[in-house]
Short mmCIF file of C-alpha atoms in Angstrom, two decimals:
data_model
loop_
_atom_site.label_atom_id
_atom_site.label_comp_id
_atom_site.label_asym_id
_atom_site.label_seq_id
_atom_site.Cartn_x
_atom_site.Cartn_y
_atom_site.Cartn_z
CA MET A 1 73.93 85.65 -9.62
CA SER A 2 77.64 85.29 -9.20
CA VAL A 3 79.27 84.62 -12.55
CA GLU A 4 82.91 83.45 -12.90
CA PRO A 5 85.11 85.92 -14.86
CA GLY A 6 85.13 84.74 -18.49
CA SER A 7 82.28 82.57 -18.21
CA VAL A 8 79.75 85.02 -19.67
CA ARG A 9 78.58 83.56 -23.03
CA PRO A 10 76.93 85.74 -25.70
CA GLY A 11 73.51 86.53 -24.46
CA GLY A 12 74.61 85.88 -21.01
CA ARG A 13 73.52 89.29 -19.78
CA THR A 14 70.10 88.99 -21.29
CA ALA A 15 69.57 85.64 -19.58
CA ARG A 16 70.85 87.01 -16.38
CA VAL A 17 68.55 89.98 -16.45
CA ARG A 18 65.65 87.62 -17.27
CA ALA A 19 66.47 85.37 -14.41
CA ALA A 20 66.82 88.33 -11.96
CA VAL A 21 63.57 89.96 -12.89
CA LEU A 22 61.47 86.59 -12.96
CA ASP A 23 63.03 85.78 -9.48
CA ALA A 24 61.88 89.28 -8.35
CA ALA A 25 58.47 88.85 -9.93
CA GLY A 26 57.94 85.48 -8.24
CA ASP A 27 59.00 86.91 -4.89
CA ALA A 28 56.65 89.92 -5.30
CA LEU A 29 53.72 87.64 -6.29
CA ALA A 30 54.33 85.22 -3.37
CA GLU A 31 54.43 88.02 -0.93
CA HIS A 32 51.70 90.40 -2.08
CA GLY A 33 49.67 88.67 -4.84
CA PHE A 34 49.07 89.78 -8.39
CA ALA A 35 46.94 92.90 -7.66
CA GLN A 36 50.07 94.52 -6.04
CA LEU A 37 52.52 93.72 -8.85
CA ASP A 38 54.26 96.72 -10.14
CA LEU A 39 56.94 96.70 -12.80
CA ALA A 40 59.01 99.62 -11.17
CA ASP A 41 59.06 97.74 -7.79
CA ILE A 42 60.08 94.41 -9.55
CA ALA A 43 62.90 96.29 -11.39
CA ARG A 44 64.16 97.60 -7.95
CA ARG A 45 63.94 94.27 -6.34
CA ALA A 46 65.98 92.67 -9.35
CA ASP A 47 68.42 95.70 -9.32
CA VAL A 48 67.72 96.06 -12.95
CA GLY A 49 66.91 99.31 -14.84
CA LYS A 50 63.32 100.19 -14.97
CA THR A 51 63.55 101.07 -18.72
CA THR A 52 64.85 97.52 -19.45
CA VAL A 53 61.94 95.87 -17.61
CA TYR A 54 59.33 98.15 -19.27
CA ARG A 55 60.88 97.57 -22.68
CA ARG A 56 61.29 93.85 -22.38
CA TRP A 57 57.91 92.94 -20.72
CA GLY A 58 55.76 96.13 -20.91
CA THR A 59 53.04 94.83 -18.49
CA VAL A 60 52.80 92.65 -15.42
CA THR A 61 50.59 90.25 -17.35
CA ASN A 62 53.23 89.63 -19.90
CA LEU A 63 55.91 89.19 -17.04
CA VAL A 64 53.70 86.71 -15.29
CA ALA A 65 53.32 84.84 -18.58
CA ASP A 66 56.91 84.79 -19.04
CA LEU A 67 57.49 83.61 -15.36
CA LEU A 68 55.22 80.59 -16.18
CA LEU A 69 56.97 79.85 -19.41
CA ASP A 70 60.27 79.79 -17.22
CA MET A 71 58.59 77.51 -14.67
CA ALA A 72 57.51 75.20 -17.27
CA GLU A 73 60.97 75.03 -18.69
CA GLN A 74 62.51 74.33 -15.32
CA SER A 75 59.93 71.83 -14.06
CA VAL A 76 61.01 68.52 -12.85
CA SER A 77 61.51 65.61 -15.30
CA ARG A 78 59.12 62.70 -14.87
CA ALA A 79 59.97 59.62 -12.80
CA ASP A 80 60.53 56.18 -14.17
CA THR A 81 60.13 53.80 -11.30
CA GLY A 82 58.84 50.80 -13.31
CA THR A 83 55.25 50.96 -11.91
CA LEU A 84 52.29 53.35 -12.60
CA LEU A 85 51.78 53.52 -8.71
CA GLY A 86 55.46 54.52 -8.27
CA ASP A 87 55.48 57.02 -10.95
CA LEU A 88 52.18 58.70 -9.88
CA THR A 89 53.35 58.79 -6.32
CA ALA A 90 56.55 60.47 -7.31
CA ASN A 91 54.48 63.13 -9.21
CA ALA A 92 52.05 63.47 -6.35
CA HIS A 93 54.92 64.14 -3.92
CA LEU A 94 56.43 66.62 -6.29
CA VAL A 95 53.05 68.51 -6.54
CA GLN A 96 52.67 68.36 -2.79
CA ARG A 97 56.14 69.62 -2.03
CA THR A 98 55.75 72.44 -4.56
CA LEU A 99 52.23 73.47 -3.25
CA THR A 100 53.45 73.43 0.52
CA ASP A 101 56.78 75.21 -0.27
CA PRO A 102 56.84 78.49 1.65
CA ARG A 103 57.69 80.41 -1.70
CA GLN A 104 56.03 78.29 -4.32
CA GLY A 105 52.72 77.66 -2.60
CA PRO A 106 51.77 81.37 -2.29
CA LEU A 107 53.29 81.95 -5.70
CA PHE A 108 50.92 79.38 -7.35
CA LYS A 109 47.85 80.63 -5.39
CA ALA A 110 48.46 84.08 -6.52
CA ILE A 111 48.83 83.14 -10.13
CA ILE A 112 45.73 80.93 -10.08
CA ALA A 113 43.68 83.69 -8.45
CA ALA A 114 44.92 86.13 -11.02
CA ALA A 115 44.07 83.57 -13.83
CA ILE A 116 40.45 83.37 -12.53
CA SER A 117 39.80 86.92 -13.64
CA ASP A 118 42.39 87.49 -16.44
CA PRO A 119 42.10 85.44 -19.58
CA ARG A 120 45.70 86.26 -20.71
CA THR A 121 47.19 84.74 -17.37
CA ALA A 122 44.67 81.71 -17.54
CA GLN A 123 46.17 80.91 -20.96
CA ALA A 124 49.55 81.21 -19.61
CA LEU A 125 48.75 79.01 -16.76
CA ARG A 126 47.07 76.31 -18.94
CA HIS A 127 50.20 76.35 -21.04
CA PHE A 128 52.33 75.59 -17.96
CA TYR A 129 50.06 72.70 -16.98
CA GLU A 130 50.09 71.32 -20.51
CA THR A 131 53.82 71.34 -20.47
CA ARG A 132 53.87 69.47 -17.08
CA ILE A 133 51.18 67.05 -18.05
CA ASN A 134 53.14 66.27 -21.24
CA GLU A 135 56.24 65.66 -19.31
CA TRP A 136 54.58 63.06 -17.10
CA ALA A 137 52.13 61.48 -19.51
CA PRO A 138 54.68 58.90 -20.82
CA CYS A 139 54.45 57.20 -17.19
CA VAL A 140 50.89 56.23 -18.24
CA THR A 141 51.95 55.22 -21.80
CA LEU A 142 54.60 52.97 -20.32
CA ALA A 143 52.00 51.50 -17.99
CA ILE A 144 49.76 50.62 -21.14
CA GLU A 145 52.79 48.98 -22.66
CA ARG A 146 53.33 46.93 -19.49
CA GLY A 147 49.65 45.93 -19.56
CA GLU A 148 49.04 47.71 -16.08
CA VAL A 149 46.14 49.75 -17.54
CA PRO A 150 43.71 49.25 -20.50
CA GLU A 151 44.88 50.32 -23.90
CA ASP A 152 42.55 53.18 -24.49
CA THR A 153 43.45 55.08 -21.27
CA ASP A 154 43.86 58.67 -21.66
CA PRO A 155 47.42 59.52 -20.24
CA HIS A 156 46.62 63.27 -19.71
CA GLU A 157 43.60 62.47 -17.75
CA VAL A 158 45.40 60.13 -15.38
CA ILE A 159 48.11 62.75 -14.68
CA ARG A 160 45.47 65.33 -14.03
CA ALA A 161 43.67 63.01 -11.69
CA VAL A 162 46.85 62.88 -9.58
CA SER A 163 46.98 66.82 -9.17
CA ALA A 164 43.16 67.43 -8.80
CA PRO A 165 42.69 66.53 -5.03
CA LEU A 166 45.81 68.34 -4.11
CA TYR A 167 44.85 71.56 -5.86
CA TYR A 168 41.24 71.14 -4.42
CA ARG A 169 42.71 71.07 -0.96
CA LEU A 170 44.94 74.10 -1.61
CA LEU A 171 42.26 76.25 -3.24
CA VAL A 172 39.00 75.20 -1.92
CA THR A 173 38.77 73.23 1.29
CA GLY A 174 42.00 74.41 2.93
CA GLU A 175 42.84 71.13 4.48
CA ASP A 176 46.42 69.96 5.21
CA LEU A 177 48.32 69.09 2.04
CA ASP A 178 50.45 66.34 3.73
CA GLU A 179 52.29 63.22 2.24
CA ALA A 180 49.33 61.04 3.04
CA ALA A 181 47.19 63.19 0.84
CA ALA A 182 49.83 62.87 -1.96
CA ASP A 183 49.95 59.00 -1.51
CA ARG A 184 46.13 58.65 -1.61
CA ALA A 185 45.83 60.85 -4.71
CA ALA A 186 48.32 58.81 -6.46
CA GLN A 187 46.76 55.50 -5.22
CA ALA A 188 43.23 56.67 -6.30
CA ALA A 189 44.33 57.71 -9.64
CA ALA A 190 46.23 54.53 -10.31
CA THR A 191 43.29 52.34 -9.02
CA ALA A 192 40.75 54.12 -11.17
CA ALA A 193 43.05 53.95 -14.29
CA ARG A 194 43.55 50.18 -13.83
CA ALA A 195 39.77 49.92 -13.61
CA GLY A 196 39.45 51.54 -16.95
CA THR A 197 37.84 54.88 -15.64
CA TYR A 198 40.07 57.16 -17.68
CA HIS A 199 39.14 55.63 -21.16
CA ARG A 200 39.67 58.11 -24.07
CA SER A 201 36.04 57.68 -25.30
CA HIS A 202 34.84 59.25 -22.06
CA SER A 203 36.32 62.56 -22.55
CA MET B 1 9.43 89.22 -4.33
CA SER B 2 5.70 89.38 -4.44
CA VAL B 3 4.19 88.80 -1.24
CA GLU B 4 0.44 88.03 -0.77
CA PRO B 5 -1.41 90.43 1.48
CA GLY B 6 -1.69 89.18 4.96
CA SER B 7 1.08 86.73 4.39
CA VAL B 8 3.90 88.82 5.90
CA ARG B 9 4.96 86.89 9.04
CA PRO B 10 6.86 88.68 11.93
CA GLY B 11 10.55 88.85 10.58
CA GLY B 12 9.24 88.74 7.04
CA ARG B 13 10.59 92.14 6.00
CA THR B 14 14.01 91.31 7.54
CA ALA B 15 14.03 88.03 5.51
CA ARG B 16 12.97 89.65 2.34
CA VAL B 17 15.76 92.36 2.61
CA ARG B 18 18.30 89.80 3.33
CA ALA B 19 17.13 87.84 0.33
CA ALA B 20 17.21 90.84 -1.83
CA VAL B 21 20.72 91.98 -0.87
CA LEU B 22 22.16 88.51 -1.00
CA ASP B 23 20.74 88.02 -4.58
CA ALA B 24 22.15 91.46 -5.53
CA ALA B 25 25.60 90.55 -3.98
CA GLY B 26 25.55 87.26 -5.97
CA ASP B 27 24.86 89.15 -9.16
CA ALA B 28 27.47 91.77 -8.58
CA LEU B 29 30.11 89.04 -7.67
CA ALA B 30 29.25 87.08 -10.75
CA GLU B 31 29.50 90.06 -12.94
CA HIS B 32 32.42 91.96 -11.60
CA GLY B 33 34.26 89.81 -9.07
CA PHE B 34 35.13 90.49 -5.44
CA ALA B 35 37.40 93.45 -5.92
CA GLN B 36 34.64 95.60 -7.55
CA LEU B 37 31.99 94.82 -4.57
CA ASP B 38 30.60 97.83 -3.14
CA LEU B 39 27.83 98.01 -0.43
CA ALA B 40 26.25 101.25 -1.67
CA ASP B 41 26.13 99.47 -5.34
CA ILE B 42 24.54 96.52 -3.85
CA ALA B 43 21.92 98.37 -1.93
CA ARG B 44 21.07 100.14 -5.14
CA ARG B 45 20.78 96.94 -6.96
CA ALA B 46 18.61 95.46 -4.21
CA ASP B 47 16.48 98.48 -3.93
CA VAL B 48 17.27 98.70 -0.19
CA GLY B 49 18.42 101.60 1.93
CA LYS B 50 22.16 102.06 2.08
CA THR B 51 21.93 102.55 5.83
CA THR B 52 20.23 99.17 6.35
CA VAL B 53 22.99 97.43 4.32
CA TYR B 54 25.82 99.22 6.09
CA ARG B 55 24.11 98.58 9.61
CA ARG B 56 23.44 94.98 9.07
CA TRP B 57 26.62 93.75 7.17
CA GLY B 58 29.08 96.59 7.62
CA THR B 59 31.67 95.15 5.07
CA VAL B 60 31.63 93.35 1.81
CA THR B 61 33.59 90.55 3.53
CA ASN B 62 30.63 90.09 5.90
CA LEU B 63 28.10 90.18 3.21
CA VAL B 64 29.98 87.41 1.16
CA ALA B 65 30.23 85.25 4.43
CA ASP B 66 26.38 85.73 4.82
CA LEU B 67 25.97 84.85 1.13
CA LEU B 68 27.84 81.55 1.71
CA LEU B 69 25.82 80.83 4.74
CA ASP B 70 22.66 81.20 2.80
CA MET B 71 23.95 79.11 -0.17
CA ALA B 72 24.95 76.31 2.39
CA GLU B 73 21.32 76.51 3.81
CA GLN B 74 19.77 76.31 0.35
CA SER B 75 22.01 73.73 -1.05
CA VAL B 76 20.46 70.65 -2.66
CA SER B 77 19.80 67.56 -0.41
CA ARG B 78 21.78 64.34 -0.93
CA ALA B 79 20.58 61.73 -3.38
CA ASP B 80 19.61 58.04 -2.31
CA THR B 81 19.66 55.94 -5.35
CA GLY B 82 20.65 52.64 -3.59
CA THR B 83 24.26 52.47 -4.83
CA LEU B 84 27.37 54.46 -4.20
CA LEU B 85 27.91 55.09 -7.83
CA GLY B 86 24.43 56.30 -8.30
CA ASP B 87 24.70 58.66 -5.34
CA LEU B 88 28.10 60.00 -6.41
CA THR B 89 27.16 60.38 -9.87
CA ALA B 90 23.97 62.46 -8.67
CA ASN B 91 26.47 64.66 -6.58
CA ALA B 92 28.91 64.92 -9.59
CA HIS B 93 26.13 66.26 -11.80
CA LEU B 94 24.85 68.74 -9.21
CA VAL B 95 28.53 70.04 -8.91
CA GLN B 96 28.90 70.12 -12.68
CA ARG B 97 25.65 71.87 -13.30
CA THR B 98 26.39 74.40 -10.54
CA LEU B 99 29.83 75.34 -11.85
CA THR B 100 28.65 75.58 -15.48
CA ASP B 101 25.60 77.57 -14.61
CA PRO B 102 26.05 81.16 -16.21
CA ARG B 103 25.30 82.97 -12.90
CA GLN B 104 26.72 80.28 -10.27
CA GLY B 105 30.06 79.43 -12.04
CA PRO B 106 31.37 83.05 -12.11
CA LEU B 107 30.07 83.46 -8.64
CA PHE B 108 31.97 80.42 -7.31
CA LYS B 109 35.04 81.54 -9.28
CA ALA B 110 34.92 84.98 -7.78
CA ILE B 111 34.56 83.70 -4.19
CA ILE B 112 37.29 81.17 -4.43
CA ALA B 113 39.60 83.90 -6.05
CA ALA B 114 38.77 86.18 -2.97
CA ALA B 115 39.26 83.34 -0.54
CA ILE B 116 42.72 82.81 -1.83
CA SER B 117 43.92 86.33 -0.40
CA ASP B 118 41.22 86.86 2.30
CA PRO B 119 41.37 84.45 5.37
CA ARG B 120 37.86 85.51 6.49
CA THR B 121 36.26 84.55 3.07
CA ALA B 122 38.32 81.46 3.11
CA GLN B 123 36.78 80.54 6.39
CA ALA B 124 33.30 81.11 5.16
CA LEU B 125 34.02 79.03 2.02
CA ARG B 126 35.31 76.20 4.10
CA HIS B 127 32.13 76.49 6.31
CA PHE B 128 30.09 76.15 2.97
CA TYR B 129 31.98 73.04 1.73
CA GLU B 130 31.68 71.45 5.28
CA THR B 131 27.91 71.87 5.12
CA ARG B 132 27.72 70.44 1.79
CA ILE B 133 30.00 67.45 2.45
CA ASN B 134 28.07 66.70 5.77
CA GLU B 135 24.98 66.65 3.66
CA TRP B 136 26.34 64.12 1.28
CA ALA B 137 28.60 62.00 3.49
CA PRO B 138 25.66 59.59 4.49
CA CYS B 139 25.74 58.22 0.89
CA VAL B 140 28.96 56.79 1.83
CA THR B 141 27.87 55.61 5.35
CA LEU B 142 25.07 53.74 3.50
CA ALA B 143 27.51 52.22 1.20
CA ILE B 144 29.53 51.07 4.19
CA GLU B 145 26.29 49.43 5.60
CA ARG B 146 25.49 47.79 2.27
CA GLY B 147 29.14 46.40 2.25
CA GLU B 148 30.00 48.25 -0.87
CA VAL B 149 33.11 49.76 0.56
CA PRO B 150 35.42 48.97 3.48
CA GLU B 151 34.22 49.78 6.99
CA ASP B 152 36.89 52.25 7.70
CA THR B 153 36.24 54.37 4.54
CA ASP B 154 36.32 58.20 5.33
CA PRO B 155 33.00 59.35 3.85
CA HIS B 156 34.16 62.99 3.76
CA GLU B 157 37.21 62.09 1.73
CA VAL B 158 35.18 60.19 -0.77
CA ILE B 159 32.72 63.21 -1.31
CA ARG B 160 35.61 65.62 -1.67
CA ALA B 161 37.22 63.19 -4.18
CA VAL B 162 34.06 63.66 -6.39
CA SER B 163 34.39 67.38 -6.60
CA ALA B 164 38.11 67.58 -6.79
CA PRO B 165 38.58 66.91 -10.59
CA LEU B 166 35.62 69.19 -11.48
CA TYR B 167 37.10 72.12 -9.45
CA TYR B 168 40.49 71.47 -10.87
CA ARG B 169 38.96 71.85 -14.41
CA LEU B 170 37.29 74.90 -13.49
CA LEU B 171 40.11 76.75 -11.70
CA VAL B 172 43.23 75.38 -13.07
CA THR B 173 43.32 73.64 -16.43
CA GLY B 174 40.21 75.40 -17.92
CA GLU B 175 39.00 72.39 -19.64
CA ASP B 176 35.36 71.68 -20.52
CA LEU B 177 33.16 70.75 -17.54
CA ASP B 178 30.83 68.36 -19.25
CA GLU B 179 28.75 65.52 -18.09
CA ALA B 180 31.29 63.11 -19.15
CA ALA B 181 33.74 64.69 -16.70
CA ALA B 182 31.33 64.44 -13.86
CA ASP B 183 30.54 60.78 -14.71
CA ARG B 184 34.21 59.98 -14.60
CA ALA B 185 34.79 61.86 -11.40
CA ALA B 186 32.15 59.83 -9.70
CA GLN B 187 33.24 56.57 -11.24
CA ALA B 188 36.93 57.33 -10.17
CA ALA B 189 35.90 58.09 -6.53
CA ALA B 190 33.67 55.06 -6.42
CA THR B 191 36.26 52.77 -7.67
CA ALA B 192 38.90 54.02 -5.37
CA ALA B 193 36.49 53.75 -2.47
CA ARG B 194 35.72 50.22 -3.18
CA ALA B 195 39.59 49.47 -3.47
CA GLY B 196 40.02 50.87 0.14
CA THR B 197 41.91 53.91 -0.92
CA TYR B 198 40.01 56.35 1.38
CA HIS B 199 40.83 54.56 4.69
CA ARG B 200 40.40 56.89 7.72
CA SER B 201 43.82 55.86 8.91
CA HIS B 202 45.46 57.49 5.72
CA SER B 203 44.35 60.96 6.75
#
């Protein structure tokens, strides 16, 4: 959090406090899970006054929702490789790297586990995935324009199909989440999309 | 739990107690989740002595592992419709009906959430899915024999591909888990399998 003298813009402190607190919340979630989250502990980790944290976020649920908002804002822009398979493979590798990252993997698991029993966290999580899916959906729209997939293909459904096997491994079967799994997820989604499986009318 | 007079076989009482306790554990999990599970409460629900429950299972983690074992033993036999798409569609409908069932849906969510933070539950959950996947894998082996899919197709990977989008909806994006989603999951897996996406060498 080093800031050059004179570089602090209006609102700079607020933004820095938010970044420090969200970082600390992410660390705490990755280390101990949602059930152990505690605003006072997060304030200590972030080296921010407890009162500031309570006033700004109030509850751990609000804080996690804000963390997901920040993660959505900072999520990686879509690829544009010129082919659907190329773009979906780039997306699959991004998901695979995120879910196997020593900090991000446990963080996602903790948030998803919390969302299973907490509707407010579930809503924030859905919003995060909507943002990510909206970001990557144009890869499919471009593939429609190039004639790679049928015109009535549902772009969101194709993007979700890439992620599904990777999250299924992470959350359910516990198998290795390697690059081969990512390649295969992208290939399966591209093949099914080309064959017309993801027609809008099916949803 | 009505038993005809004279029909009680050796071990009958033990089996009946297990069935009653596992039923009660499933109800409690579906209603309140893993964190609230309590052996004394489950004994009360099952109308079984607390000592019996403590002696036989000892911990809620052991009890949930035994519940998963029982669920695996009782899981539905595979279909044999004569085509890969037919068999995978039958499997997808079974998964979809299970995950949208008012008792089974919350039960699976509770167990999966628990498995995210508890390695012993994760192991029991993986064993459950291995049993289910082993049960359905011959649908793919038969498809290989019929020449529907390439010879080096990994049957387990195809069966997992059917479930993945349904669990992804349940756990992550929260979209409707309807029959159309099940049909599409089966169709995508069958199409990708026919195209050779699930080669053994890729895993």
